[in-house]
PDB file of N, CA and C in Angstrom:
ATOM      1  N   MET A   1       0.858  -1.041  -0.082  1.00 76.00           N
ATOM      2  CA  MET A   1      -0.131   0.054   0.058  1.00 76.00           C
ATOM      3  C   MET A   1       0.940   1.123  -0.013  1.00 76.00           C
ATOM      4  N   ILE A   2       0.567   2.222  -0.674  1.00 76.00           N
ATOM      5  CA  ILE A   2       1.224   3.513  -0.721  1.00 76.00           C
ATOM      6  C   ILE A   2       0.487   4.653  -0.162  1.00 76.00           C
ATOM      7  N   GLN A   3       1.244   5.556   0.327  1.00 72.00           N
ATOM      8  CA  GLN A   3       0.534   6.657   1.056  1.00 72.00           C
ATOM      9  C   GLN A   3      -0.525   7.441   0.016  1.00 72.00           C
ATOM     10  N   PRO A   4      -1.942   7.600   0.223  1.00 76.00           N
ATOM     11  CA  PRO A   4      -2.577   8.191  -0.672  1.00 76.00           C
ATOM     12  C   PRO A   4      -2.434   9.605  -0.988  1.00 76.00           C
ATOM     13  N   ALA A   5      -1.765  10.444  -0.089  1.00 76.00           N
ATOM     14  CA  ALA A   5      -1.882  11.862  -0.242  1.00 76.00           C
ATOM     15  C   ALA A   5      -0.752  12.417   0.628  1.00 76.00           C
ATOM     16  N   ILE A   6      -0.100  13.539   0.348  1.00 76.00           N
ATOM     17  CA  ILE A   6       0.749  14.217   1.186  1.00 76.00           C
ATOM     18  C   ILE A   6       0.290  15.604   1.318  1.00 76.00           C
ATOM     19  N   LYS A   7       0.507  16.188   2.431  1.00 77.00           N
ATOM     20  CA  LYS A   7       0.061  17.726   2.678  1.00 77.00           C
ATOM     21  C   LYS A   7       1.102  18.549   1.984  1.00 77.00           C
ATOM     22  N   ALA A   8       0.664  19.640   1.319  1.00 81.00           N
ATOM     23  CA  ALA A   8       1.564  20.422   0.761  1.00 81.00           C
ATOM     24  C   ALA A   8       1.308  21.889   1.481  1.00 81.00           C
ATOM     25  N   ARG A   9       2.315  22.529   2.010  1.00 84.00           N
ATOM     26  CA  ARG A   9       2.156  23.823   2.739  1.00 84.00           C
ATOM     27  C   ARG A   9       2.812  24.847   2.183  1.00 84.00           C
ATOM     28  N   GLY A  10       2.353  26.122   2.172  1.00 90.00           N
ATOM     29  CA  GLY A  10       2.985  27.238   1.557  1.00 90.00           C
ATOM     30  C   GLY A  10       3.966  27.895   2.711  1.00 90.00           C
ATOM     31  N   ARG A  11       4.534  28.837   2.152  1.00 89.00           N
ATOM     32  CA  ARG A  11       5.879  29.603   3.096  1.00 89.00           C
ATOM     33  C   ARG A  11       5.123  30.171   4.108  1.00 89.00           C
ATOM     34  N   ASN A  12       3.980  30.853   4.073  1.00 91.00           N
ATOM     35  CA  ASN A  12       3.460  31.496   5.344  1.00 91.00           C
ATOM     36  C   ASN A  12       3.262  30.503   6.349  1.00 91.00           C
ATOM     37  N   TYR A  13       2.609  29.441   6.037  1.00 89.00           N
ATOM     38  CA  TYR A  13       2.410  28.406   7.078  1.00 89.00           C
ATOM     39  C   TYR A  13       3.540  27.911   7.694  1.00 89.00           C
ATOM     40  N   LEU A  14       4.724  27.622   6.901  1.00 87.00           N
ATOM     41  CA  LEU A  14       5.996  27.239   7.268  1.00 87.00           C
ATOM     42  C   LEU A  14       6.663  28.154   8.119  1.00 87.00           C
ATOM     43  N   HIS A  15       6.446  29.320   7.953  1.00 88.00           N
ATOM     44  CA  HIS A  15       7.106  30.379   8.706  1.00 88.00           C
ATOM     45  C   HIS A  15       6.430  30.242  10.082  1.00 88.00           C
ATOM     46  N   ILE A  16       5.212  29.854  10.220  1.00 89.00           N
ATOM     47  CA  ILE A  16       4.647  29.897  11.589  1.00 89.00           C
ATOM     48  C   ILE A  16       5.011  28.775  12.303  1.00 89.00           C
ATOM     49  N   ILE A  17       5.106  27.589  11.632  1.00 85.00           N
ATOM     50  CA  ILE A  17       5.788  26.291  12.240  1.00 85.00           C
ATOM     51  C   ILE A  17       6.977  26.234  12.611  1.00 85.00           C
ATOM     52  N   TYR A  18       7.900  26.575  11.631  1.00 85.00           N
ATOM     53  CA  TYR A  18       9.253  26.374  11.880  1.00 85.00           C
ATOM     54  C   TYR A  18      10.200  27.702  12.006  1.00 85.00           C
ATOM     55  N   GLY A  19       9.404  28.734  12.214  1.00 87.00           N
ATOM     56  CA  GLY A  19      10.098  29.914  12.472  1.00 87.00           C
ATOM     57  C   GLY A  19      10.515  30.915  11.157  1.00 87.00           C
ATOM     58  N   ILE A  20      10.481  32.227  11.313  1.00 90.00           N
ATOM     59  CA  ILE A  20      10.788  33.027  10.374  1.00 90.00           C
ATOM     60  C   ILE A  20      12.127  32.779   9.658  1.00 90.00           C
ATOM     61  N   ASP A  21      12.868  32.174  10.251  1.00 91.00           N
ATOM     62  CA  ASP A  21      14.327  31.912   9.748  1.00 91.00           C
ATOM     63  C   ASP A  21      14.557  30.458   9.082  1.00 91.00           C
ATOM     64  N   TYR A  22      13.440  29.798   8.930  1.00 88.00           N
ATOM     65  CA  TYR A  22      13.588  28.417   8.572  1.00 88.00           C
ATOM     66  C   TYR A  22      14.301  28.374   7.111  1.00 88.00           C
ATOM     67  N   LEU A  23      14.267  29.211   6.228  1.00 91.00           N
ATOM     68  CA  LEU A  23      14.854  29.174   5.108  1.00 91.00           C
ATOM     69  C   LEU A  23      16.323  29.402   5.088  1.00 91.00           C
ATOM     70  N   GLN A  24      16.839  29.764   6.100  1.00 93.00           N
ATOM     71  CA  GLN A  24      18.293  30.012   6.241  1.00 93.00           C
ATOM     72  C   GLN A  24      18.953  28.496   5.999  1.00 93.00           C
ATOM     73  N   PRO A  25      19.875  28.581   5.406  1.00 93.00           N
ATOM     74  CA  PRO A  25      20.594  27.298   4.772  1.00 93.00           C
ATOM     75  C   PRO A  25      20.911  26.270   5.993  1.00 93.00           C
ATOM     76  N   GLU A  26      21.399  26.707   7.151  1.00 91.00           N
ATOM     77  CA  GLU A  26      21.533  25.723   8.243  1.00 91.00           C
ATOM     78  C   GLU A  26      20.261  25.140   8.701  1.00 91.00           C
ATOM     79  N   ASN A  27      19.376  26.017   8.916  1.00 89.00           N
ATOM     80  CA  ASN A  27      17.932  25.688   9.301  1.00 89.00           C
ATOM     81  C   ASN A  27      17.335  24.580   8.168  1.00 89.00           C
ATOM     82  N   LEU A  28      17.302  25.071   7.048  1.00 88.00           N
ATOM     83  CA  LEU A  28      16.756  24.247   6.067  1.00 88.00           C
ATOM     84  C   LEU A  28      17.252  22.721   5.838  1.00 88.00           C
ATOM     85  N   ALA A  29      18.788  22.958   5.874  1.00 90.00           N
ATOM     86  CA  ALA A  29      19.500  21.471   5.910  1.00 90.00           C
ATOM     87  C   ALA A  29      18.986  20.514   7.061  1.00 90.00           C
ATOM     88  N   ARG A  30      18.716  21.156   8.254  1.00 88.00           N
ATOM     89  CA  ARG A  30      18.414  20.461   9.233  1.00 88.00           C
ATOM     90  C   ARG A  30      16.762  19.763   9.102  1.00 88.00           C
ATOM     91  N   LEU A  31      15.905  20.668   8.628  1.00 86.00           N
ATOM     92  CA  LEU A  31      14.627  20.221   8.337  1.00 86.00           C
ATOM     93  C   LEU A  31      14.576  19.221   7.356  1.00 86.00           C
ATOM     94  N   LYS A  32      15.424  19.367   6.280  1.00 86.00           N
ATOM     95  CA  LYS A  32      15.342  18.247   5.143  1.00 86.00           C
ATOM     96  C   LYS A  32      15.896  16.864   5.558  1.00 86.00           C
ATOM     97  N   GLN A  33      16.788  17.008   6.721  1.00 87.00           N
ATOM     98  CA  GLN A  33      17.108  15.644   7.422  1.00 87.00           C
ATOM     99  C   GLN A  33      16.198  15.007   8.424  1.00 87.00           C
ATOM    100  N   ARG A  34      14.947  15.624   8.616  1.00 81.00           N
ATOM    101  CA  ARG A  34      13.992  15.039   9.432  1.00 81.00           C
ATOM    102  C   ARG A  34      13.348  13.757   9.105  1.00 81.00           C
ATOM    103  N   ASN A  35      13.220  12.715   9.819  1.00 79.00           N
ATOM    104  CA  ASN A  35      12.780  11.266   9.552  1.00 79.00           C
ATOM    105  C   ASN A  35      11.352  11.519   9.590  1.00 79.00           C
ATOM    106  N   VAL A  36      10.586  11.187   8.412  1.00 77.00           N
ATOM    107  CA  VAL A  36       9.127  11.346   8.492  1.00 77.00           C
ATOM    108  C   VAL A  36       8.592   9.874   8.201  1.00 77.00           C
ATOM    109  N   SER A  37       9.310   8.992   8.390  1.00 80.00           N
ATOM    110  CA  SER A  37       8.666   7.567   8.268  1.00 80.00           C
ATOM    111  C   SER A  37       7.698   7.398   9.386  1.00 80.00           C
ATOM    112  N   ARG A  38       7.820   7.805  10.558  1.00 78.00           N
ATOM    113  CA  ARG A  38       6.775   7.617  11.588  1.00 78.00           C
ATOM    114  C   ARG A  38       5.325   8.370  11.016  1.00 78.00           C
ATOM    115  N   LYS A  39       5.354   9.445  10.569  1.00 78.00           N
ATOM    116  CA  LYS A  39       4.272  10.201   9.895  1.00 78.00           C
ATOM    117  C   LYS A  39       3.790   9.331   8.881  1.00 78.00           C
ATOM    118  N   GLN A  40       4.574   8.921   7.880  1.00 82.00           N
ATOM    119  CA  GLN A  40       4.137   8.290   6.870  1.00 82.00           C
ATOM    120  C   GLN A  40       3.404   6.955   7.409  1.00 82.00           C
ATOM    121  N   ARG A  41       4.038   6.091   8.222  1.00 84.00           N
ATOM    122  CA  ARG A  41       3.427   4.932   8.658  1.00 84.00           C
ATOM    123  C   ARG A  41       2.057   5.189   9.453  1.00 84.00           C
ATOM    124  N   HIS A  42       1.915   6.272  10.046  1.00 81.00           N
ATOM    125  CA  HIS A  42       0.449   6.700  10.712  1.00 81.00           C
ATOM    126  C   HIS A  42      -0.406   7.078   9.650  1.00 81.00           C
ATOM    127  N   ALA A  43      -0.008   7.765   8.499  1.00 83.00           N
ATOM    128  CA  ALA A  43      -0.946   7.974   7.456  1.00 83.00           C
ATOM    129  C   ALA A  43      -1.362   6.646   6.758  1.00 83.00           C
ATOM    130  N   LEU A  44      -0.492   5.761   6.605  1.00 89.00           N
ATOM    131  CA  LEU A  44      -0.878   4.518   5.895  1.00 89.00           C
ATOM    132  C   LEU A  44      -1.815   3.743   6.864  1.00 89.00           C
ATOM    133  N   MET A  45      -1.665   3.606   8.109  1.00 90.00           N
ATOM    134  CA  MET A  45      -2.415   2.901   8.968  1.00 90.00           C
ATOM    135  C   MET A  45      -3.754   3.587   9.180  1.00 90.00           C
ATOM    136  N   GLU A  46      -3.841   4.891   8.884  1.00 89.00           N
ATOM    137  CA  GLU A  46      -5.084   5.767   9.073  1.00 89.00           C
ATOM    138  C   GLU A  46      -6.163   5.414   7.815  1.00 89.00           C
ATOM    139  N   PHE A  47      -5.202   5.297   6.575  1.00 91.00           N
ATOM    140  CA  PHE A  47      -5.788   4.961   5.346  1.00 91.00           C
ATOM    141  C   PHE A  47      -6.631   3.614   5.371  1.00 91.00           C
ATOM    142  N   ALA A  48      -5.551   2.505   5.937  1.00 93.00           N
ATOM    143  CA  ALA A  48      -6.005   1.398   5.920  1.00 93.00           C
ATOM    144  C   ALA A  48      -7.194   1.008   6.840  1.00 93.00           C
ATOM    145  N   LEU A  49      -7.230   1.705   7.948  1.00 94.00           N
ATOM    146  CA  LEU A  49      -8.246   1.627   8.907  1.00 94.00           C
ATOM    147  C   LEU A  49      -9.653   2.112   8.335  1.00 94.00           C
ATOM    148  N   GLY A  50      -9.413   3.384   7.556  1.00 94.00           N
ATOM    149  CA  GLY A  50     -10.593   3.822   6.883  1.00 94.00           C
ATOM    150  C   GLY A  50     -11.167   2.948   5.832  1.00 94.00           C
ATOM    151  N   ILE A  51     -10.319   2.203   5.137  1.00 95.00           N
ATOM    152  CA  ILE A  51     -10.772   1.290   3.977  1.00 95.00           C
ATOM    153  C   ILE A  51     -11.490   0.143   4.739  1.00 95.00           C
ATOM    154  N   GLU A  52     -10.627  -0.444   5.842  1.00 97.00           N
ATOM    155  CA  GLU A  52     -11.482  -1.445   6.423  1.00 97.00           C
ATOM    156  C   GLU A  52     -12.898  -1.038   7.252  1.00 97.00           C
ATOM    157  N   GLY A  53     -12.806  -0.034   7.444  1.00 97.00           N
ATOM    158  CA  GLY A  53     -14.296   0.477   8.305  1.00 97.00           C
ATOM    159  C   GLY A  53     -15.227   0.573   7.221  1.00 97.00           C
ATOM    160  N   VAL A  54     -15.005   1.018   6.071  1.00 97.00           N
ATOM    161  CA  VAL A  54     -15.827   1.054   4.976  1.00 97.00           C
ATOM    162  C   VAL A  54     -16.222  -0.220   4.504  1.00 97.00           C
ATOM    163  N   LYS A  55     -15.262  -1.301   4.380  1.00 98.00           N
ATOM    164  CA  LYS A  55     -15.626  -2.564   4.025  1.00 98.00           C
ATOM    165  C   LYS A  55     -16.599  -3.201   5.116  1.00 98.00           C
ATOM    166  N   ARG A  56     -16.086  -3.084   6.360  1.00 98.00           N
ATOM    167  CA  ARG A  56     -17.152  -3.614   7.332  1.00 98.00           C
ATOM    168  C   ARG A  56     -18.495  -3.072   7.183  1.00 98.00           C
ATOM    169  N   PHE A  57     -18.464  -1.606   6.992  1.00 98.00           N
ATOM    170  CA  PHE A  57     -20.052  -1.089   6.804  1.00 98.00           C
ATOM    171  C   PHE A  57     -20.720  -1.706   5.577  1.00 98.00           C
ATOM    172  N   VAL A  58     -20.006  -1.776   4.408  1.00 98.00           N
ATOM    173  CA  VAL A  58     -20.659  -2.228   3.193  1.00 98.00           C
ATOM    174  C   VAL A  58     -20.957  -3.804   3.398  1.00 98.00           C
ATOM    175  N   ASP A  59     -20.301  -4.571   4.220  1.00 98.00           N
ATOM    176  CA  ASP A  59     -20.561  -5.969   4.349  1.00 98.00           C
ATOM    177  C   ASP A  59     -21.449  -6.143   5.496  1.00 98.00           C
ATOM    178  N   LYS A  60     -22.055  -5.141   6.003  1.00 98.00           N
ATOM    179  CA  LYS A  60     -23.166  -4.951   7.014  1.00 98.00           C
ATOM    180  C   LYS A  60     -22.844  -5.759   8.315  1.00 98.00           C
ATOM    181  N   GLU A  61     -21.238  -5.600   8.651  1.00 98.00           N
ATOM    182  CA  GLU A  61     -21.099  -6.176   9.998  1.00 98.00           C
ATOM    183  C   GLU A  61     -21.839  -5.312  11.046  1.00 98.00           C
ATOM    184  N   PRO A  62     -21.657  -5.770  12.211  1.00 98.00           N
ATOM    185  CA  PRO A  62     -22.251  -4.972  13.397  1.00 98.00           C
ATOM    186  C   PRO A  62     -21.565  -3.737  13.619  1.00 98.00           C
ATOM    187  N   ILE A  63     -22.259  -2.675  13.874  1.00 98.00           N
ATOM    188  CA  ILE A  63     -21.599  -1.205  13.990  1.00 98.00           C
ATOM    189  C   ILE A  63     -20.632  -1.137  14.809  1.00 98.00           C
ATOM    190  N   SER A  64     -20.607  -2.176  15.949  1.00 97.00           N
ATOM    191  CA  SER A  64     -19.416  -1.963  16.964  1.00 97.00           C
ATOM    192  C   SER A  64     -18.057  -2.434  15.984  1.00 97.00           C
ATOM    193  N   ARG A  65     -18.221  -3.223  15.139  1.00 98.00           N
ATOM    194  CA  ARG A  65     -16.828  -3.684  14.318  1.00 98.00           C
ATOM    195  C   ARG A  65     -16.538  -2.477  13.503  1.00 98.00           C
ATOM    196  N   VAL A  66     -17.494  -1.684  12.982  1.00 98.00           N
ATOM    197  CA  VAL A  66     -17.024  -0.309  12.175  1.00 98.00           C
ATOM    198  C   VAL A  66     -16.637   0.501  13.018  1.00 98.00           C
ATOM    199  N   HIS A  67     -17.133   0.581  14.424  1.00 97.00           N
ATOM    200  CA  HIS A  67     -16.541   1.689  15.287  1.00 97.00           C
ATOM    201  C   HIS A  67     -15.090   1.277  15.655  1.00 97.00           C
ATOM    202  N   GLU A  68     -14.705   0.259  15.708  1.00 97.00           N
ATOM    203  CA  GLU A  68     -13.477  -0.323  16.150  1.00 97.00           C
ATOM    204  C   GLU A  68     -12.366   0.466  15.227  1.00 97.00           C
ATOM    205  N   CYS A  69     -12.715   0.573  13.878  1.00 97.00           N
ATOM    206  CA  CYS A  69     -11.821   1.253  12.882  1.00 97.00           C
ATOM    207  C   CYS A  69     -11.896   2.655  13.204  1.00 97.00           C
ATOM    208  N   VAL A  70     -13.003   3.235  13.412  1.00 96.00           N
ATOM    209  CA  VAL A  70     -13.150   4.662  13.934  1.00 96.00           C
ATOM    210  C   VAL A  70     -12.228   4.979  15.031  1.00 96.00           C
ATOM    211  N   LEU A  71     -12.344   4.270  16.030  1.00 95.00           N
ATOM    212  CA  LEU A  71     -11.750   4.543  17.349  1.00 95.00           C
ATOM    213  C   LEU A  71     -10.294   4.321  17.220  1.00 95.00           C
ATOM    214  N   ALA A  72      -9.937   3.375  16.508  1.00 94.00           N
ATOM    215  CA  ALA A  72      -8.272   3.009  16.158  1.00 94.00           C
ATOM    216  C   ALA A  72      -7.851   4.282  15.385  1.00 94.00           C
ATOM    217  N   THR A  73      -8.469   4.777  14.347  1.00 91.00           N
ATOM    218  CA  THR A  73      -7.949   5.918  13.642  1.00 91.00           C
ATOM    219  C   THR A  73      -7.873   7.243  14.557  1.00 91.00           C
ATOM    220  N   LEU A  74      -9.018   7.421  15.281  1.00 91.00           N
ATOM    221  CA  LEU A  74      -8.849   8.531  16.520  1.00 91.00           C
ATOM    222  C   LEU A  74      -7.845   8.535  17.295  1.00 91.00           C
ATOM    223  N   ALA A  75      -7.374   7.119  17.771  1.00 90.00           N
ATOM    224  CA  ALA A  75      -6.319   6.855  18.614  1.00 90.00           C
ATOM    225  C   ALA A  75      -4.802   7.206  18.108  1.00 90.00           C
ATOM    226  N   LEU A  76      -4.878   7.024  16.807  1.00 85.00           N
ATOM    227  CA  LEU A  76      -3.573   7.349  15.948  1.00 85.00           C
ATOM    228  C   LEU A  76      -3.277   8.829  15.885  1.00 85.00           C
ATOM    229  N   GLU A  77      -4.564   9.502  15.775  1.00 81.00           N
ATOM    230  CA  GLU A  77      -4.559  11.089  15.622  1.00 81.00           C
ATOM    231  C   GLU A  77      -4.269  11.826  16.908  1.00 81.00           C
ATOM    232  N   ALA A  78      -4.630  11.070  18.144  1.00 82.00           N
ATOM    233  CA  ALA A  78      -4.546  11.539  19.299  1.00 82.00           C
ATOM    234  C   ALA A  78      -3.048  12.112  19.619  1.00 82.00           C
ATOM    235  N   GLU A  79      -2.768  13.335  20.057  1.00 62.00           N
ATOM    236  CA  GLU A  79      -1.555  13.792  20.377  1.00 62.00           C
ATOM    237  C   GLU A  79      -1.163  13.452  21.853  1.00 62.00           C
ATOM    238  N   PRO A  80       0.084  12.970  22.010  1.00 63.00           N
ATOM    239  CA  PRO A  80       0.275  12.812  23.575  1.00 63.00           C
ATOM    240  C   PRO A  80       0.174  14.116  24.414  1.00 63.00           C
ATOM    241  N   VAL A  81      -0.107  13.893  25.647  1.00 45.00           N
ATOM    242  CA  VAL A  81      -0.211  14.897  26.627  1.00 45.00           C
ATOM    243  C   VAL A  81       0.996  15.097  26.983  1.00 45.00           C
ATOM    244  N   ASP A  82       1.411  16.459  27.208  1.00 35.00           N
ATOM    245  CA  ASP A  82       2.710  16.828  27.692  1.00 35.00           C
ATOM    246  C   ASP A  82       2.754  16.517  29.259  1.00 35.00           C
ATOM    247  N   PRO A  83       3.774  15.666  29.677  1.00 38.00           N
ATOM    248  CA  PRO A  83       3.659  15.430  31.279  1.00 38.00           C
ATOM    249  C   PRO A  83       3.852  16.375  32.226  1.00 38.00           C
ATOM    250  N   ARG A  84       4.512  17.698  31.686  1.00 30.00           N
ATOM    251  CA  ARG A  84       4.579  19.056  32.485  1.00 30.00           C
ATOM    252  C   ARG A  84       3.346  19.869  32.712  1.00 30.00           C
ATOM    253  N   LEU A  85       2.259  19.304  32.191  1.00 26.00           N
ATOM    254  CA  LEU A  85       0.846  19.900  32.385  1.00 26.00           C
ATOM    255  C   LEU A  85       0.222  19.527  33.572  1.00 26.00           C
TER     256      LEU A  85
END
């Protein structure tokens, strides 16, 4: 299975996320080296869970079986809580 889509962001958005100086060569080189495999793996799992949920719904499985896929997707999207809070 391949990742179905990627998000494209504009410069204004990237300035907000990475800082106004993200285009400086040393910062840009660091950002390009980031490991995005975990995000890609999550995107694939979310996509697969969505497909599985639709399949279960179409196959008229019990709604609890469909909800398993929905809840698993939500769990993947949940951000970890900062322990300092």
